[in-house]
């Protein structure tokens, strides 16, 4: 069974390709390498022994997307990761985000609608909830007005897919709302490769731990939380990757209850920034150099998943803890800095 993974050279995409290959799927990757490197293919092959098919292609070029699907008519499913994902950058460059995240989604969906049957997994985000009123967050929590164009593209993406599925019975889709992905593959062959100064907490922690960054700035400790720092649901990237395979198989095997479903993908456990720092210090045996600074605009206080639907309906559950994931993040950081 052939599966297209767009953005398959990226952080979550590459880990998902590994899990797809482990389950016997033939994978073809489309990636424009705007935020990834082709040598990730070697890392994937080192783990699974199979090098996925790969085409460097800009999904914003409609005719190139059409041509791809003409040449790969045996694609049974698509897992769509390809998108721009930096919250801050999206505020500065909204049109880049709407063109890249929405335009490409529309082109892919149009191709899938031509098929007699198609399965589609969409990379969504807990960002769609904004600051939810109740913790843990369930899938029927209200969608709040997006705080950034990036978050808006995830909300719009879900609506576009839902509207399309309503009039296209042959299209079956699942949106996975990720919480905070982190870590790296146990093999040390693939992991997070942020370009430039990391925006996300965990790569900044490990880069500070290895001495690449002088110190971590903790964005505020005056939030209404036990230790004053923000709470997030940090999910190990391999757990997250496996959720994509379970979701795809659900659709391919016709187990879905409707042709558009949504699942939160998190551990169900909230951890503060200081707890994340403590987990790093424990696994590395190093003291982390950090200082408390002002809050970062747009940050929400707390977000962690209610995993009941993912566990009971999707049949998936995260297996790794924050500490285990942080250990793999640290091993990876040391490896790429060797
Ligand atoms: C986590 C916590 C920061 C960096 C974002 C996107 C989300 C998803 C994941 C793409 C917050 C604090 C961070 C630092 C810090 N991205 N922090 N110092 O903002 O929860 O989610 O990334 O899908 O859509 O919104 O993740 O890792 O940036 O921040 O104190 O140098 O760490 O304030 O509380 P976030 P993050």
Short mmCIF file of C-alpha atoms and ligand atoms in Angstrom, two decimals:
data_model
loop_
_atom_site.label_atom_id
_atom_site.label_comp_id
_atom_site.label_asym_id
_atom_site.label_seq_id
_atom_site.Cartn_x
_atom_site.Cartn_y
_atom_site.Cartn_z
CA UNK A 1 0.00 0.00 0.00
CA UNK A 2 1.54 3.33 -1.06
CA UNK A 3 1.25 6.33 1.24
CA UNK A 4 2.26 9.91 0.43
CA UNK A 5 3.84 11.80 3.32
CA UNK A 6 4.15 15.51 2.59
CA UNK A 7 6.79 17.20 4.72
CA UNK A 8 8.20 13.71 5.30
CA UNK A 9 11.76 15.02 5.82
CA UNK A 10 10.65 17.18 8.72
CA UNK A 11 10.70 16.42 12.44
CA UNK A 12 7.35 14.64 12.90
CA UNK A 13 7.13 13.60 9.25
CA UNK A 14 10.40 11.64 9.27
CA UNK A 15 9.48 9.79 12.46
CA UNK A 16 6.09 8.93 10.93
CA UNK A 17 7.77 7.61 7.75
CA UNK A 18 9.81 5.24 9.96
CA UNK A 19 6.68 3.93 11.69
CA UNK A 20 4.85 3.55 8.35
CA UNK A 21 7.74 1.54 6.91
CA UNK A 22 7.87 -0.55 10.09
CA UNK A 23 4.23 -1.46 9.40
CA UNK A 24 5.02 -2.45 5.80
CA UNK A 25 3.74 0.60 3.95
CA UNK A 26 5.49 1.86 0.81
CA UNK A 27 6.21 5.53 1.40
CA UNK A 28 6.73 8.38 -1.03
CA UNK A 29 7.82 11.70 0.47
CA UNK A 30 7.23 15.15 -0.97
CA UNK A 31 9.27 17.88 0.69
CA UNK A 32 10.53 21.26 -0.56
CA UNK A 33 13.37 21.22 1.99
CA UNK A 34 12.53 24.76 3.09
CA UNK A 35 12.83 23.59 6.68
CA UNK A 36 14.48 20.17 6.37
CA UNK A 37 17.44 18.36 4.77
CA UNK A 38 17.55 15.56 2.20
CA UNK A 39 20.09 13.69 4.34
CA UNK A 40 17.19 12.77 6.64
CA UNK A 41 16.51 10.08 4.01
CA UNK A 42 19.76 8.38 5.08
CA UNK A 43 18.66 8.51 8.68
CA UNK A 44 15.34 6.87 7.86
CA UNK A 45 17.09 4.17 5.81
CA UNK A 46 19.57 3.55 8.63
CA UNK A 47 16.64 2.74 10.92
CA UNK A 48 14.35 0.75 8.63
CA UNK A 49 16.73 -0.51 5.93
CA UNK A 50 14.41 0.99 3.31
CA UNK A 51 14.95 4.31 1.57
CA UNK A 52 11.57 5.93 0.88
CA UNK A 53 10.79 7.35 -2.56
CA UNK A 54 11.36 11.11 -2.47
CA UNK A 55 10.44 14.03 -4.70
CA UNK A 56 11.58 17.56 -4.02
CA UNK A 57 8.49 19.51 -4.94
CA UNK A 58 6.85 22.80 -4.02
CA UNK A 59 3.22 22.00 -3.26
CA UNK A 60 2.32 25.62 -4.01
CA UNK A 61 2.82 24.74 -7.70
CA UNK A 62 -0.61 23.35 -8.58
CA UNK A 63 0.38 21.71 -11.85
CA UNK A 64 3.25 19.93 -10.10
CA UNK A 65 0.79 18.51 -7.56
CA UNK A 66 -1.53 17.36 -10.37
CA UNK A 67 1.39 15.81 -12.22
CA UNK A 68 2.54 13.97 -9.07
CA UNK A 69 -0.86 12.34 -8.55
CA UNK A 70 -0.98 11.41 -12.24
CA UNK A 71 2.33 9.57 -11.84
CA UNK A 72 1.40 8.00 -8.49
CA UNK A 73 -2.19 6.87 -9.02
CA UNK A 74 -1.65 4.02 -6.52
CA UNK A 75 -1.38 6.40 -3.55
CA UNK A 76 -4.03 5.08 -1.13
CA UNK A 77 -3.52 7.65 1.60
CA UNK A 78 -1.88 10.97 2.37
CA UNK A 79 -0.43 12.17 5.66
CA UNK A 80 -0.07 15.92 5.26
CA UNK A 81 2.64 17.55 7.39
CA UNK A 82 4.00 20.07 4.88
CA UNK A 83 3.29 23.53 6.30
CA UNK A 84 5.02 26.53 7.81
CA UNK A 85 4.77 26.32 11.59
CA UNK A 86 6.51 29.20 13.35
CA UNK A 87 3.91 31.14 15.31
CA UNK A 88 5.95 34.35 15.51
CA UNK A 89 6.92 34.29 11.82
CA UNK A 90 3.28 33.83 10.86
CA UNK A 91 2.43 37.16 12.51
CA UNK A 92 5.15 38.88 10.45
CA UNK A 93 4.35 37.08 7.16
CA UNK A 94 0.63 36.13 7.15
CA UNK A 95 0.32 35.73 3.36
CA UNK A 96 3.25 33.28 3.27
CA UNK A 97 1.35 31.18 5.82
CA UNK A 98 -2.04 31.38 4.11
CA UNK A 99 -0.52 30.54 0.71
CA UNK A 100 1.71 27.74 1.99
CA UNK A 101 -0.60 26.17 4.55
CA UNK A 102 -3.99 26.63 2.89
CA UNK A 103 -3.19 26.74 -0.84
CA UNK A 104 -1.25 23.49 -0.73
CA UNK A 105 -3.98 21.77 1.32
CA UNK A 106 -6.61 22.70 -1.29
CA UNK A 107 -4.47 21.34 -4.17
CA UNK A 108 -3.95 18.02 -2.40
CA UNK A 109 -7.61 17.64 -1.45
CA UNK A 110 -8.65 18.34 -5.06
CA UNK A 111 -6.46 15.46 -6.22
CA UNK A 112 -7.82 13.12 -3.54
CA UNK A 113 -11.40 13.97 -4.51
CA UNK A 114 -10.73 12.58 -7.97
CA UNK A 115 -10.08 9.13 -6.48
CA UNK A 116 -12.72 6.46 -5.93
CA UNK A 117 -11.50 6.23 -2.32
CA UNK A 118 -8.90 8.19 -0.39
CA UNK A 119 -7.65 8.47 3.21
CA UNK A 120 -6.25 11.73 4.53
CA UNK A 121 -4.54 12.52 7.84
CA UNK A 122 -4.14 16.20 8.69
CA UNK A 123 -1.51 17.64 10.98
CA UNK A 124 -3.50 19.93 13.25
CA UNK A 125 -2.62 21.44 16.61
CA UNK A 126 -3.97 22.12 20.10
CA UNK A 127 -3.36 25.73 19.10
CA UNK A 128 -6.90 25.70 17.72
CA UNK A 129 -8.23 25.76 21.29
CA UNK A 130 -6.37 28.91 22.29
CA UNK A 131 -6.56 29.10 26.09
CA UNK A 132 -9.20 26.45 26.73
CA UNK A 133 -11.57 27.09 29.63
CA UNK A 134 -11.26 23.64 31.14
CA UNK A 135 -8.33 21.22 31.64
CA UNK A 136 -7.79 18.57 30.39
CA UNK A 137 -8.93 19.66 26.94
CA UNK A 138 -11.50 17.50 25.11
CA UNK A 139 -12.10 17.51 21.33
CA UNK A 140 -15.42 19.33 21.81
CA UNK A 141 -13.79 22.24 23.63
CA UNK A 142 -14.72 25.46 21.82
CA UNK A 143 -12.42 26.64 19.04
CA UNK A 144 -11.26 30.11 20.08
CA UNK A 145 -10.34 33.02 17.82
CA UNK A 146 -6.82 32.19 16.62
CA UNK A 147 -3.99 34.14 18.26
CA UNK A 148 -1.82 33.92 15.13
CA UNK A 149 -2.12 33.34 11.39
CA UNK A 150 -0.38 29.99 12.01
CA UNK A 151 -3.12 28.93 14.42
CA UNK A 152 -5.73 30.28 12.00
CA UNK A 153 -4.38 28.11 9.19
CA UNK A 154 -4.91 25.04 11.39
CA UNK A 155 -8.49 26.08 12.18
CA UNK A 156 -9.21 26.93 8.52
CA UNK A 157 -7.53 23.70 7.42
CA UNK A 158 -9.87 21.66 9.59
CA UNK A 159 -12.91 23.52 8.25
CA UNK A 160 -11.81 23.07 4.63
CA UNK A 161 -11.39 19.32 5.18
CA UNK A 162 -14.70 19.03 7.04
CA UNK A 163 -16.59 20.95 4.33
CA UNK A 164 -15.00 18.82 1.61
CA UNK A 165 -15.74 15.53 3.37
CA UNK A 166 -19.39 16.54 3.76
CA UNK A 167 -19.84 16.46 -0.03
CA UNK A 168 -17.25 13.78 -0.84
CA UNK A 169 -18.23 10.38 0.65
CA UNK A 170 -15.17 8.81 -1.02
CA UNK A 171 -12.84 10.99 1.08
CA UNK A 172 -12.16 9.83 4.66
CA UNK A 173 -10.15 12.20 6.87
CA UNK A 174 -8.81 12.49 10.41
CA UNK A 175 -7.37 15.64 11.95
CA UNK A 176 -4.84 14.99 14.71
CA UNK A 177 -4.50 17.90 17.14
CA UNK A 178 -0.94 17.63 18.45
CA UNK A 179 0.06 18.99 21.80
CA UNK A 180 3.79 19.68 22.21
CA UNK A 181 5.96 17.25 20.22
CA UNK A 182 9.49 16.65 21.52
CA UNK A 183 12.43 14.24 21.55
CA UNK A 184 14.24 12.19 18.90
CA UNK A 185 14.29 8.60 17.63
CA UNK A 186 15.98 6.10 20.09
CA UNK A 187 18.42 5.15 17.30
CA UNK A 188 19.88 8.66 17.25
CA UNK A 189 19.51 8.64 13.45
CA UNK A 190 16.73 11.26 13.20
CA UNK A 191 15.45 14.03 15.47
CA UNK A 192 14.54 17.69 15.65
CA UNK A 193 16.77 19.96 13.52
CA UNK A 194 15.56 23.50 14.21
CA UNK A 195 17.12 26.03 11.81
CA UNK A 196 18.56 29.08 13.56
CA UNK A 197 17.55 30.02 17.10
CA UNK A 198 14.99 27.46 18.35
CA UNK A 199 11.54 28.90 19.06
CA UNK A 200 10.42 25.81 20.98
CA UNK A 201 11.38 25.04 24.57
CA UNK A 202 12.94 21.59 24.33
CA UNK A 203 15.53 22.24 21.60
CA UNK A 204 16.47 25.46 23.39
CA UNK A 205 16.98 23.49 26.61
CA UNK A 206 19.22 20.88 24.97
CA UNK A 207 21.19 23.50 23.01
CA UNK A 208 21.75 25.39 26.26
CA UNK A 209 22.70 22.14 27.98
CA UNK A 210 25.36 21.41 25.37
CA UNK A 211 26.70 24.97 25.47
CA UNK A 212 25.45 26.17 22.08
CA UNK A 213 23.26 28.78 23.85
CA UNK A 214 24.42 30.73 26.88
CA UNK A 215 21.23 30.43 28.88
CA UNK A 216 17.55 29.65 28.54
CA UNK A 217 15.09 32.50 29.06
CA UNK A 218 12.02 31.24 30.88
CA UNK A 219 9.16 33.37 29.60
CA UNK A 220 7.46 34.29 32.86
CA UNK A 221 6.95 32.67 36.26
CA UNK A 222 3.93 34.73 37.29
CA UNK A 223 1.26 32.55 35.68
CA UNK A 224 -1.57 31.10 37.82
CA UNK A 225 0.10 27.64 37.98
CA UNK A 226 1.72 25.75 40.87
CA UNK A 227 5.24 26.99 40.11
CA UNK A 228 4.23 30.08 38.10
CA UNK A 229 5.45 28.78 34.72
CA UNK A 230 3.27 27.67 31.81
CA UNK A 231 2.00 24.13 31.58
CA UNK A 232 2.07 22.05 28.38
CA UNK A 233 1.52 18.43 27.32
CA UNK A 234 4.91 17.29 26.01
CA UNK A 235 4.44 14.24 23.79
CA UNK A 236 7.31 12.02 22.60
CA UNK A 237 7.62 12.27 18.80
CA UNK A 238 7.66 8.47 18.32
CA UNK A 239 4.36 8.17 20.23
CA UNK A 240 2.99 10.92 18.01
CA UNK A 241 4.27 9.21 14.85
CA UNK A 242 2.56 5.95 15.85
CA UNK A 243 -0.73 7.82 16.30
CA UNK A 244 -0.58 8.74 12.60
CA UNK A 245 -0.20 5.11 11.55
CA UNK A 246 -3.06 4.02 13.80
CA UNK A 247 -5.24 6.81 12.38
CA UNK A 248 -4.37 5.92 8.77
CA UNK A 249 -5.07 2.22 9.34
CA UNK A 250 -8.41 3.16 10.93
CA UNK A 251 -9.41 4.83 7.66
CA UNK A 252 -7.91 2.23 5.32
CA UNK A 253 -9.72 -0.52 7.26
CA UNK A 254 -13.01 1.42 7.25
CA UNK A 255 -13.18 1.57 11.06
CA UNK A 256 -14.00 5.30 11.13
CA UNK A 257 -17.45 6.28 12.42
CA UNK A 258 -17.77 9.25 10.06
CA UNK A 259 -15.68 10.46 7.16
CA UNK A 260 -14.24 13.35 9.18
CA UNK A 261 -12.94 12.71 12.71
CA UNK A 262 -10.81 14.72 15.14
CA UNK A 263 -8.51 13.42 17.90
CA UNK A 264 -6.34 15.12 20.50
CA UNK A 265 -2.89 13.57 20.52
CA UNK A 266 -1.15 14.17 23.84
CA UNK A 267 -0.06 12.29 26.93
CA UNK A 268 -2.82 13.72 29.14
CA UNK A 269 -0.18 14.96 31.59
CA UNK A 270 0.65 18.65 31.99
CA UNK A 271 4.23 19.68 32.81
CA UNK A 272 5.53 23.15 33.62
CA UNK A 273 8.57 24.80 32.07
CA UNK A 274 10.46 24.33 35.35
CA UNK A 275 9.49 20.65 35.41
CA UNK A 276 10.82 20.30 31.86
CA UNK A 277 14.07 21.90 33.01
CA UNK A 278 14.22 19.55 36.01
CA UNK A 279 13.69 16.54 33.73
CA UNK A 280 16.61 17.71 31.58
CA UNK A 281 18.86 18.16 34.63
CA UNK A 282 17.94 14.67 35.80
CA UNK A 283 18.64 12.86 32.51
CA UNK A 284 21.79 14.88 31.69
CA UNK A 285 23.25 15.19 35.19
CA UNK A 286 23.91 18.85 34.28
CA UNK A 287 22.62 22.04 35.84
CA UNK A 288 20.77 24.13 33.23
CA UNK A 289 21.63 27.81 33.01
CA UNK A 290 18.36 29.77 32.84
CA UNK A 291 16.83 33.05 33.90
CA UNK A 292 13.25 34.17 34.37
CA UNK A 293 12.24 36.95 31.96
CA UNK A 294 8.98 38.60 30.92
CA UNK A 295 6.11 36.60 29.52
CA UNK A 296 6.15 35.88 25.76
CA UNK A 297 3.19 37.62 24.04
CA UNK A 298 0.55 35.13 22.86
CA UNK A 299 1.52 32.36 25.28
CA UNK A 300 -1.37 30.59 26.99
CA UNK A 301 -1.14 29.51 30.64
CA UNK A 302 -2.00 25.86 30.36
CA UNK A 303 -2.82 23.18 27.77
CA UNK A 304 -2.93 19.42 28.22
CA UNK A 305 -5.05 16.80 26.50
CA UNK A 306 -8.00 14.73 27.59
CA UNK A 307 -6.87 11.50 25.90
CA UNK A 308 -10.09 9.52 26.42
CA UNK A 309 -11.20 9.68 22.78
CA UNK A 310 -7.73 8.85 21.41
CA UNK A 311 -7.39 5.94 23.84
CA UNK A 312 -10.90 4.50 23.56
CA UNK A 313 -12.00 5.33 20.00
CA UNK A 314 -8.74 5.62 18.04
CA UNK A 315 -7.12 2.90 20.14
CA UNK A 316 -3.85 4.75 20.69
CA UNK A 317 -2.08 5.76 23.91
CA UNK A 318 1.22 7.55 24.55
CA UNK A 319 3.74 5.21 26.15
CA UNK A 320 6.69 7.49 26.97
CA UNK A 321 7.09 10.01 29.78
CA UNK A 322 8.52 13.53 29.60
CA UNK A 323 11.73 12.28 31.19
CA UNK A 324 12.18 9.43 28.69
CA UNK A 325 11.51 11.79 25.78
CA UNK A 326 13.91 14.39 27.22
CA UNK A 327 16.58 11.70 27.50
CA UNK A 328 16.27 10.96 23.77
CA UNK A 329 16.29 14.69 22.98
CA UNK A 330 19.53 15.02 24.95
CA UNK A 331 21.19 11.98 23.31
CA UNK A 332 20.29 13.46 19.90
CA UNK A 333 21.65 16.91 20.78
CA UNK A 334 24.97 15.37 21.83
CA UNK A 335 25.12 13.27 18.66
CA UNK A 336 24.51 16.12 16.19
CA UNK A 337 27.07 18.31 17.99
CA UNK A 338 29.78 15.65 17.85
C1 LIG B 1 6.41 25.88 25.46
C2 LIG B 1 6.54 26.63 26.77
C3 LIG B 1 6.89 29.00 26.52
C4 LIG B 1 10.84 28.73 24.68
C5 LIG B 1 4.14 26.05 19.93
C6 LIG B 1 3.06 26.25 18.92
C7 LIG B 1 2.32 24.96 18.71
C8 LIG B 1 3.31 23.89 18.34
C9 LIG B 1 4.34 23.73 19.44
C10 LIG B 1 3.57 23.73 15.97
C11 LIG B 1 5.80 27.97 26.75
C12 LIG B 1 8.10 28.33 27.18
C13 LIG B 1 9.61 28.40 25.25
C14 LIG B 1 11.81 29.41 25.46
C15 LIG B 1 10.32 29.37 27.33
N1 LIG B 1 3.97 24.22 17.14
N2 LIG B 1 9.37 28.72 26.55
N3 LIG B 1 11.50 29.70 26.76
O1 LIG B 1 4.27 27.76 22.39
O2 LIG B 1 3.41 25.71 23.62
O3 LIG B 1 3.54 25.70 21.15
O4 LIG B 1 5.00 25.01 19.56
O5 LIG B 1 2.63 23.00 15.79
O6 LIG B 1 1.40 25.14 17.68
O7 LIG B 1 2.15 27.21 19.41
O8 LIG B 1 5.62 25.62 22.47
O9 LIG B 1 7.97 25.11 22.96
O10 LIG B 1 7.37 27.44 22.11
O11 LIG B 1 6.76 26.80 24.42
O12 LIG B 1 10.07 29.65 28.51
O13 LIG B 1 12.94 29.74 25.00
O14 LIG B 1 7.92 26.94 26.99
O15 LIG B 1 6.61 30.22 27.17
O16 LIG B 1 5.27 28.17 28.04
P1 LIG B 1 4.17 26.30 22.49
P2 LIG B 1 7.02 26.26 22.93
#
